[in-house]
mmCIF file of N, CA and C in Angstrom:
data_model
loop_
_atom_site.group_PDB
_atom_site.id
_atom_site.type_symbol
_atom_site.label_atom_id
_atom_site.label_comp_id
_atom_site.label_asym_id
_atom_site.label_seq_id
_atom_site.Cartn_x
_atom_site.Cartn_y
_atom_site.Cartn_z
ATOM 1 N N MET A 1 61.564 29.114 40.289
ATOM 2 C CA MET A 1 61.269 30.042 41.457
ATOM 3 C C MET A 1 59.779 29.975 41.044
ATOM 4 N N LYS A 2 59.568 30.148 42.598
ATOM 5 C CA LYS A 2 58.022 29.958 42.712
ATOM 6 C C LYS A 2 57.085 30.785 42.901
ATOM 7 N N ILE A 3 56.127 31.292 41.779
ATOM 8 C CA ILE A 3 55.772 33.179 42.732
ATOM 9 C C ILE A 3 53.861 31.876 42.898
ATOM 10 N N THR A 4 53.824 32.777 44.139
ATOM 11 C CA THR A 4 52.243 32.040 44.778
ATOM 12 C C THR A 4 51.258 33.504 44.752
ATOM 13 N N LEU A 5 50.171 33.260 44.164
ATOM 14 C CA LEU A 5 49.768 34.588 43.996
ATOM 15 C C LEU A 5 48.272 34.214 45.205
ATOM 16 N N THR A 6 48.991 34.989 46.529
ATOM 17 C CA THR A 6 48.248 35.247 48.139
ATOM 18 C C THR A 6 46.577 35.275 47.789
ATOM 19 N N SER A 7 46.886 36.343 46.566
ATOM 20 C CA SER A 7 45.679 37.146 47.348
ATOM 21 C C SER A 7 44.939 37.848 45.999
ATOM 22 N N GLU A 8 44.274 39.731 45.612
ATOM 23 C CA GLU A 8 44.231 39.605 44.599
ATOM 24 C C GLU A 8 44.762 40.826 44.592
ATOM 25 N N GLU A 9 45.606 40.870 45.811
ATOM 26 C CA GLU A 9 46.404 42.407 46.041
ATOM 27 C C GLU A 9 47.874 41.681 46.613
ATOM 28 N N SER A 10 48.329 40.082 46.703
ATOM 29 C CA SER A 10 49.904 40.110 47.229
ATOM 30 C C SER A 10 49.976 38.261 46.974
ATOM 31 N N ILE A 11 51.692 39.302 45.930
ATOM 32 C CA ILE A 11 52.573 38.069 46.095
ATOM 33 C C ILE A 11 53.499 36.950 46.956
ATOM 34 N N ARG A 12 53.933 36.114 46.568
ATOM 35 C CA ARG A 12 54.369 35.832 47.229
ATOM 36 C C ARG A 12 55.922 34.836 46.016
ATOM 37 N N LEU A 13 57.098 35.237 46.784
ATOM 38 C CA LEU A 13 57.799 34.445 45.566
ATOM 39 C C LEU A 13 59.442 33.735 46.705
ATOM 40 N N GLU A 14 59.509 32.341 46.256
ATOM 41 C CA GLU A 14 59.735 32.032 47.275
ATOM 42 C C GLU A 14 61.212 31.249 46.047
ATOM 43 N N ALA A 15 62.044 30.796 46.255
ATOM 44 C CA ALA A 15 63.272 29.377 45.218
ATOM 45 C C ALA A 15 62.907 28.307 45.685
ATOM 46 N N SER A 16 63.381 27.982 44.527
ATOM 47 C CA SER A 16 62.627 26.391 44.207
ATOM 48 C C SER A 16 63.456 25.849 42.869
ATOM 49 N N ASP A 17 63.119 24.656 43.514
ATOM 50 C CA ASP A 17 64.057 23.761 42.416
ATOM 51 C C ASP A 17 63.253 23.422 40.801
ATOM 52 N N GLY A 18 63.947 24.086 39.887
ATOM 53 C CA GLY A 18 63.440 23.386 37.959
ATOM 54 C C GLY A 18 63.274 25.004 37.824
ATOM 55 N N VAL A 19 61.621 24.739 37.360
ATOM 56 C CA VAL A 19 61.672 25.586 36.040
ATOM 57 C C VAL A 19 60.409 26.195 36.862
ATOM 58 N N LEU A 20 60.154 28.125 36.825
ATOM 59 C CA LEU A 20 59.258 28.854 36.856
ATOM 60 C C LEU A 20 58.214 28.050 37.882
ATOM 61 N N THR A 21 57.279 28.263 38.637
ATOM 62 C CA THR A 21 55.927 27.983 38.451
ATOM 63 C C THR A 21 55.201 29.143 38.683
ATOM 64 N N ILE A 22 53.770 28.889 38.569
ATOM 65 C CA ILE A 22 52.949 30.323 39.113
ATOM 66 C C ILE A 22 51.629 28.946 39.410
ATOM 67 N N GLU A 23 51.301 30.091 40.883
ATOM 68 C CA GLU A 23 50.182 28.759 41.536
ATOM 69 C C GLU A 23 49.179 30.287 42.394
ATOM 70 N N ALA A 24 48.300 29.887 42.072
ATOM 71 C CA ALA A 24 46.700 30.698 42.651
ATOM 72 C C ALA A 24 46.643 29.487 44.086
ATOM 73 N N GLU A 25 46.004 30.181 44.978
ATOM 74 C CA GLU A 25 45.403 29.986 45.938
ATOM 75 C C GLU A 25 43.925 28.420 45.874
ATOM 76 N N SER A 26 43.413 29.486 44.947
ATOM 77 C CA SER A 26 41.890 28.870 43.908
ATOM 78 C C SER A 26 42.130 28.865 42.582
ATOM 79 N N TYR A 27 41.194 27.885 42.078
ATOM 80 C CA TYR A 27 40.807 27.815 40.899
ATOM 81 C C TYR A 27 40.172 29.297 39.708
ATOM 82 N N ASP A 28 39.658 30.104 41.083
ATOM 83 C CA ASP A 28 39.130 31.134 40.051
ATOM 84 C C ASP A 28 39.456 32.015 40.135
ATOM 85 N N GLN A 29 40.878 32.143 40.072
ATOM 86 C CA GLN A 29 42.229 33.195 40.352
ATOM 87 C C GLN A 29 42.239 33.327 39.222
ATOM 88 N N SER A 30 43.114 34.282 38.317
ATOM 89 C CA SER A 30 43.642 34.733 37.739
ATOM 90 C C SER A 30 45.521 35.480 37.590
ATOM 91 N N PHE A 31 46.324 35.531 36.971
ATOM 92 C CA PHE A 31 47.331 35.956 37.020
ATOM 93 C C PHE A 31 47.388 36.903 36.483
ATOM 94 N N SER A 32 46.817 38.774 37.088
ATOM 95 C CA SER A 32 47.191 39.936 36.679
ATOM 96 C C SER A 32 48.013 40.939 36.014
ATOM 97 N N PRO A 33 47.549 41.933 35.243
ATOM 98 C CA PRO A 33 49.159 42.940 35.267
ATOM 99 C C PRO A 33 49.246 42.875 36.349
ATOM 100 N N TYR A 34 48.612 43.203 38.244
ATOM 101 C CA TYR A 34 49.258 43.781 38.929
ATOM 102 C C TYR A 34 50.235 42.476 39.954
ATOM 103 N N HIS A 35 49.460 41.359 39.154
ATOM 104 C CA HIS A 35 51.037 40.229 39.650
ATOM 105 C C HIS A 35 52.027 40.572 38.802
ATOM 106 N N MET A 36 51.156 40.212 37.764
ATOM 107 C CA MET A 36 53.140 39.645 37.062
ATOM 108 C C MET A 36 54.335 41.641 37.774
ATOM 109 N N ILE A 37 53.670 42.484 37.710
ATOM 110 C CA ILE A 37 54.389 44.265 38.325
ATOM 111 C C ILE A 37 54.845 43.720 38.834
ATOM 112 N N ALA A 38 54.173 43.422 40.424
ATOM 113 C CA ALA A 38 54.992 42.802 41.305
ATOM 114 C C ALA A 38 56.025 41.669 41.128
ATOM 115 N N SER A 39 55.204 40.698 40.905
ATOM 116 C CA SER A 39 56.541 39.096 40.816
ATOM 117 C C SER A 39 57.631 39.490 39.958
ATOM 118 N N GLY A 40 57.093 40.849 38.896
ATOM 119 C CA GLY A 40 59.472 41.330 38.354
ATOM 120 C C GLY A 40 59.285 42.176 39.708
ATOM 121 N N LEU A 41 59.054 43.075 40.434
ATOM 122 C CA LEU A 41 59.642 43.406 41.404
ATOM 123 C C LEU A 41 60.843 42.875 42.639
ATOM 124 N N ALA A 42 59.322 42.006 42.706
ATOM 125 C CA ALA A 42 59.892 40.167 42.962
ATOM 126 C C ALA A 42 61.434 39.708 43.155
ATOM 127 N N SER A 43 60.770 38.905 42.315
ATOM 128 C CA SER A 43 61.746 38.808 41.295
ATOM 129 C C SER A 43 63.678 39.562 41.615
ATOM 130 N N CYS A 44 63.567 40.307 40.881
ATOM 131 C CA CYS A 44 64.129 41.133 40.897
ATOM 132 C C CYS A 44 65.070 41.339 41.889
ATOM 133 N N THR A 45 64.081 41.898 43.085
ATOM 134 C CA THR A 45 65.079 42.371 44.859
ATOM 135 C C THR A 45 65.430 40.892 45.194
ATOM 136 N N HIS A 46 65.062 39.669 44.303
ATOM 137 C CA HIS A 46 65.030 38.573 45.194
ATOM 138 C C HIS A 46 67.065 38.051 44.229
ATOM 139 N N SER A 47 66.812 38.153 43.120
ATOM 140 C CA SER A 47 67.962 38.285 42.450
ATOM 141 C C SER A 47 69.576 39.049 43.379
ATOM 142 N N VAL A 48 68.795 40.593 43.175
ATOM 143 C CA VAL A 48 70.258 40.788 44.067
ATOM 144 C C VAL A 48 70.559 40.633 45.359
ATOM 145 N N LEU A 49 68.953 40.038 46.249
ATOM 146 C CA LEU A 49 70.084 39.683 47.724
ATOM 147 C C LEU A 49 70.145 38.285 47.752
ATOM 148 N N ALA A 50 70.120 37.345 46.406
ATOM 149 C CA ALA A 50 70.968 36.810 46.412
ATOM 150 C C ALA A 50 72.386 36.333 46.389
ATOM 151 N N SER A 51 72.093 37.341 46.040
ATOM 152 C CA SER A 51 73.428 38.210 44.909
ATOM 153 C C SER A 51 74.582 38.438 46.091
ATOM 154 N N TRP A 52 73.565 39.254 46.471
ATOM 155 C CA TRP A 52 74.698 40.001 48.008
ATOM 156 C C TRP A 52 74.577 38.865 49.133
ATOM 157 N N ALA A 53 73.896 37.276 49.026
ATOM 158 C CA ALA A 53 74.414 36.459 50.376
ATOM 159 C C ALA A 53 74.991 35.671 49.955
ATOM 160 N N THR A 54 75.623 36.192 48.568
ATOM 161 C CA THR A 54 76.244 34.825 48.027
ATOM 162 C C THR A 54 77.945 35.490 48.320
ATOM 163 N N HIS A 55 78.379 36.954 48.110
ATOM 164 C CA HIS A 55 79.185 37.573 48.524
ATOM 165 C C HIS A 55 79.379 37.430 49.971
ATOM 166 N N ALA A 56 78.667 37.375 50.256
ATOM 167 C CA ALA A 56 78.909 38.339 52.094
ATOM 168 C C ALA A 56 78.409 36.651 52.385
ATOM 169 N N ASN A 57 79.474 35.502 52.427
ATOM 170 C CA ASN A 57 79.184 34.493 52.849
ATOM 171 C C ASN A 57 77.162 33.911 53.422
ATOM 172 N N LEU A 58 76.476 34.605 53.248
ATOM 173 C CA LEU A 58 74.914 33.924 53.746
ATOM 174 C C LEU A 58 74.333 33.156 52.527
ATOM 175 N N LYS A 59 73.550 32.637 54.033
ATOM 176 C CA LYS A 59 72.497 31.227 53.356
ATOM 177 C C LYS A 59 71.683 31.920 52.395
ATOM 178 N N ALA A 60 70.438 31.535 51.373
ATOM 179 C CA ALA A 60 69.817 32.316 51.178
ATOM 180 C C ALA A 60 68.741 31.227 50.224
ATOM 181 N N ALA A 61 68.501 29.840 50.861
ATOM 182 C CA ALA A 61 68.250 29.169 50.754
ATOM 183 C C ALA A 61 67.074 29.420 51.448
ATOM 184 N N SER A 62 66.285 29.936 51.460
ATOM 185 C CA SER A 62 65.594 30.873 53.084
ATOM 186 C C SER A 62 64.783 31.653 52.955
ATOM 187 N N LEU A 63 65.463 32.493 51.893
ATOM 188 C CA LEU A 63 64.993 34.271 51.847
ATOM 189 C C LEU A 63 63.460 33.457 50.069
ATOM 190 N N SER A 64 62.228 34.998 51.135
ATOM 191 C CA SER A 64 61.219 34.802 50.117
ATOM 192 C C SER A 64 61.023 36.474 50.045
ATOM 193 N N ILE A 65 60.215 36.434 48.678
ATOM 194 C CA ILE A 65 60.084 38.285 49.307
ATOM 195 C C ILE A 65 58.421 38.041 49.237
ATOM 196 N N GLU A 66 57.848 38.951 49.665
ATOM 197 C CA GLU A 66 55.967 38.869 49.638
ATOM 198 C C GLU A 66 55.781 40.470 49.316
ATOM 199 N N VAL A 67 54.922 40.660 48.155
ATOM 200 C CA VAL A 67 55.314 42.591 47.655
ATOM 201 C C VAL A 67 52.688 42.606 48.091
ATOM 202 N N THR A 68 52.337 43.508 48.062
ATOM 203 C CA THR A 68 51.415 43.332 48.194
ATOM 204 C C THR A 68 50.865 45.026 47.491
ATOM 205 N N TRP A 69 49.921 45.087 46.863
ATOM 206 C CA TRP A 69 50.254 46.922 46.750
ATOM 207 C C TRP A 69 48.115 47.087 47.095
ATOM 208 N N LYS A 70 48.309 48.375 46.978
ATOM 209 C CA LYS A 70 46.700 48.891 46.493
ATOM 210 C C LYS A 70 46.073 50.337 46.006
ATOM 211 N N PHE A 71 45.026 50.400 45.603
ATOM 212 C CA PHE A 71 45.019 50.762 44.321
ATOM 213 C C PHE A 71 44.430 51.819 45.541
ATOM 214 N N VAL A 72 45.226 53.744 44.003
ATOM 215 C CA VAL A 72 43.989 54.220 43.539
ATOM 216 C C VAL A 72 43.202 54.376 43.082
ATOM 217 N N GLU A 73 42.813 55.723 42.923
ATOM 218 C CA GLU A 73 41.968 56.075 41.936
ATOM 219 C C GLU A 73 42.613 57.453 40.892
ATOM 220 N N ASN A 74 41.274 57.935 40.233
ATOM 221 C CA ASN A 74 41.007 58.711 38.977
ATOM 222 C C ASN A 74 42.875 59.370 39.053
ATOM 223 N N PRO A 75 42.758 57.913 38.313
ATOM 224 C CA PRO A 75 42.878 57.710 37.417
ATOM 225 C C PRO A 75 43.166 56.171 38.469
ATOM 226 N N HIS A 76 42.120 55.014 37.774
ATOM 227 C CA HIS A 76 43.026 53.962 38.789
ATOM 228 C C HIS A 76 44.281 53.736 38.410
ATOM 229 N N ARG A 77 44.945 53.309 39.206
ATOM 230 C CA ARG A 77 46.085 52.368 38.825
ATOM 231 C C ARG A 77 46.677 52.079 40.448
ATOM 232 N N LEU A 78 47.909 51.130 40.252
ATOM 233 C CA LEU A 78 48.372 50.827 42.291
ATOM 234 C C LEU A 78 48.872 52.719 42.950
ATOM 235 N N GLY A 79 48.806 52.837 43.673
ATOM 236 C CA GLY A 79 48.933 54.078 44.455
ATOM 237 C C GLY A 79 50.238 53.168 45.865
ATOM 238 N N GLN A 80 50.555 52.181 46.065
ATOM 239 C CA GLN A 80 51.512 51.665 47.759
ATOM 240 C C GLN A 80 51.571 50.545 47.107
ATOM 241 N N ILE A 81 53.032 50.101 46.834
ATOM 242 C CA ILE A 81 53.563 48.547 47.090
ATOM 243 C C ILE A 81 54.604 48.837 48.044
ATOM 244 N N ALA A 82 54.029 47.865 48.879
ATOM 245 C CA ALA A 82 54.352 47.328 48.909
ATOM 246 C C ALA A 82 55.816 45.709 49.663
ATOM 247 N N LEU A 83 57.008 46.045 49.594
ATOM 248 C CA LEU A 83 57.524 44.782 49.743
ATOM 249 C C LEU A 83 58.543 44.648 50.818
ATOM 250 N N THR A 84 58.119 43.140 51.775
ATOM 251 C CA THR A 84 58.649 42.382 52.338
ATOM 252 C C THR A 84 59.771 41.618 52.140
ATOM 253 N N ILE A 85 60.455 41.874 52.602
ATOM 254 C CA ILE A 85 61.689 40.552 51.992
ATOM 255 C C ILE A 85 62.117 39.139 53.942
ATOM 256 N N VAL A 86 61.531 37.915 53.518
ATOM 257 C CA VAL A 86 60.937 37.181 54.709
ATOM 258 C C VAL A 86 62.555 36.387 54.709
ATOM 259 N N TRP A 87 63.475 36.018 56.135
ATOM 260 C CA TRP A 87 64.441 35.782 55.359
ATOM 261 C C TRP A 87 65.419 35.200 56.921
ATOM 262 N N PRO A 88 64.279 33.364 57.248
ATOM 263 C CA PRO A 88 64.563 32.884 58.201
ATOM 264 C C PRO A 88 65.760 33.205 58.971
ATOM 265 N N ASP A 89 66.792 32.445 57.823
ATOM 266 C CA ASP A 89 68.549 32.134 58.369
ATOM 267 C C ASP A 89 68.974 33.508 58.076
ATOM 268 N N LEU A 90 68.614 34.530 58.135
ATOM 269 C CA LEU A 90 69.173 35.771 57.821
ATOM 270 C C LEU A 90 70.287 36.434 59.445
ATOM 271 N N PRO A 91 70.842 36.220 59.703
ATOM 272 C CA PRO A 91 71.625 37.024 61.687
ATOM 273 C C PRO A 91 71.038 38.778 61.158
ATOM 274 N N LYS A 92 70.658 38.844 62.018
ATOM 275 C CA LYS A 92 69.900 39.341 62.582
ATOM 276 C C LYS A 92 70.824 41.389 62.411
ATOM 277 N N GLU A 93 71.884 41.157 62.536
ATOM 278 C CA GLU A 93 72.460 42.059 62.676
ATOM 279 C C GLU A 93 73.001 42.251 61.329
ATOM 280 N N ARG A 94 72.782 41.757 60.256
ATOM 281 C CA ARG A 94 73.040 41.465 58.860
ATOM 282 C C ARG A 94 71.397 42.052 58.253
ATOM 283 N N TRP A 95 70.216 42.467 58.681
ATOM 284 C CA TRP A 95 69.172 43.056 58.536
ATOM 285 C C TRP A 95 69.198 44.710 57.633
ATOM 286 N N ALA A 96 69.586 45.662 58.464
ATOM 287 C CA ALA A 96 70.527 46.389 57.873
ATOM 288 C C ALA A 96 71.184 46.671 56.108
ATOM 289 N N ALA A 97 71.546 45.536 56.574
ATOM 290 C CA ALA A 97 72.914 45.881 55.280
ATOM 291 C C ALA A 97 71.638 45.025 53.833
ATOM 292 N N ALA A 98 70.781 43.856 54.267
ATOM 293 C CA ALA A 98 70.042 43.080 53.340
ATOM 294 C C ALA A 98 68.835 44.470 52.528
ATOM 295 N N GLU A 99 68.298 44.708 53.515
ATOM 296 C CA GLU A 99 67.324 46.204 53.385
ATOM 297 C C GLU A 99 67.947 47.135 52.299
ATOM 298 N N ARG A 100 69.129 47.642 52.587
ATOM 299 C CA ARG A 100 70.240 48.288 52.031
ATOM 300 C C ARG A 100 70.151 47.839 50.245
ATOM 301 N N ALA A 101 70.689 47.087 50.542
ATOM 302 C CA ALA A 101 70.970 45.938 49.180
ATOM 303 C C ALA A 101 69.692 45.870 47.790
ATOM 304 N N ALA A 102 69.071 45.211 48.513
ATOM 305 C CA ALA A 102 66.962 44.940 48.025
ATOM 306 C C ALA A 102 66.616 46.339 47.597
ATOM 307 N N ALA A 103 67.780 47.758 48.257
ATOM 308 C CA ALA A 103 67.190 48.977 47.276
ATOM 309 C C ALA A 103 67.808 48.597 45.488
ATOM 310 N N LEU A 104 68.509 48.512 46.135
ATOM 311 C CA LEU A 104 69.286 48.473 45.255
ATOM 312 C C LEU A 104 68.737 47.917 43.174
ATOM 313 N N CYS A 105 67.825 46.807 43.700
ATOM 314 C CA CYS A 105 67.062 45.972 41.994
ATOM 315 C C CYS A 105 66.515 47.312 41.550
ATOM 316 N N PRO A 106 66.853 46.943 39.757
ATOM 317 C CA PRO A 106 67.108 47.893 39.465
ATOM 318 C C PRO A 106 64.756 48.265 38.915
ATOM 319 N N VAL A 107 63.852 47.788 38.947
ATOM 320 C CA VAL A 107 62.971 47.713 39.194
ATOM 321 C C VAL A 107 62.536 48.379 39.792
ATOM 322 N N HIS A 108 63.563 48.706 41.478
ATOM 323 C CA HIS A 108 62.282 49.433 42.808
ATOM 324 C C HIS A 108 62.418 51.165 42.154
ATOM 325 N N HIS A 109 63.509 51.369 41.689
ATOM 326 C CA HIS A 109 64.435 52.266 41.214
ATOM 327 C C HIS A 109 63.333 52.521 40.293
ATOM 328 N N THR A 110 62.900 52.171 39.247
ATOM 329 C CA THR A 110 62.095 52.454 37.946
ATOM 330 C C THR A 110 60.959 52.739 38.740
ATOM 331 N N PHE A 111 60.394 52.123 40.036
ATOM 332 C CA PHE A 111 59.126 53.235 40.379
ATOM 333 C C PHE A 111 59.228 54.030 41.328
ATOM 334 N N LYS A 112 60.350 54.845 41.408
ATOM 335 C CA LYS A 112 61.000 55.257 41.738
ATOM 336 C C LYS A 112 61.384 55.865 41.298
ATOM 337 N N GLN A 113 61.271 55.563 40.136
ATOM 338 C CA GLN A 113 61.921 57.001 38.629
ATOM 339 C C GLN A 113 61.247 56.368 38.184
ATOM 340 N N GLY A 114 59.976 57.037 37.490
ATOM 341 C CA GLY A 114 59.050 56.105 35.924
ATOM 342 C C GLY A 114 59.668 56.586 35.401
ATOM 343 N N PRO A 115 59.726 55.530 34.023
ATOM 344 C CA PRO A 115 59.740 56.625 32.867
ATOM 345 C C PRO A 115 59.363 56.400 32.076
ATOM 346 N N ALA A 116 59.374 57.436 30.936
ATOM 347 C CA ALA A 116 58.670 58.324 29.603
ATOM 348 C C ALA A 116 58.003 56.869 29.045
ATOM 349 N N MET A 117 56.520 57.304 29.091
ATOM 350 C CA MET A 117 55.901 56.578 29.070
ATOM 351 C C MET A 117 55.414 57.049 27.209
ATOM 352 N N MET A 118 55.127 55.581 26.428
ATOM 353 C CA MET A 118 54.950 56.388 25.438
ATOM 354 C C MET A 118 53.418 55.617 24.307
ATOM 355 N N ILE A 119 52.114 55.758 23.905
ATOM 356 C CA ILE A 119 51.281 55.201 22.489
ATOM 357 C C ILE A 119 51.233 55.002 21.604
ATOM 358 N N GLU A 120 51.008 54.124 21.161
ATOM 359 C CA GLU A 120 51.113 55.105 19.176
ATOM 360 C C GLU A 120 49.843 53.507 18.996
ATOM 361 N N ALA A 121 49.713 53.629 17.907
ATOM 362 C CA ALA A 121 48.767 52.803 17.465
ATOM 363 C C ALA A 121 49.014 52.441 15.825
ATOM 364 N N ARG A 122 48.390 51.939 15.715
ATOM 365 C CA ARG A 122 49.635 51.120 13.953
ATOM 366 C C ARG A 122 48.413 50.857 13.696
ATOM 367 N N SER A 123 48.304 50.194 12.263
ATOM 368 C CA SER A 123 47.000 49.708 11.816
ATOM 369 C C SER A 123 47.758 48.449 10.860
#
């Protein structure tokens, strides 16, 4: 897998040979916690879609996932996440099924029904 930080508020995930790589478009860009969250969502979605494609006898080599986000305030946090499936080889008649399959990603469900959060300080 290759994750590219396309901006301070977006990433692109593509399948690639070899080990996981994370690349930025400029040297001064860092892999922020928000990039990490988006990468988890993209990776999960890609995995679900690649599995679905295998079972549907479809080619997934051209599949990539783009994730963008926007912030809201009070408190400062992610307010919107948009996921785009880019899949040039997918037949148009399979798009609706691919979108349904993508929604099965457990990370997607985690955002829809957030987990309980606990913070504990220890010495």
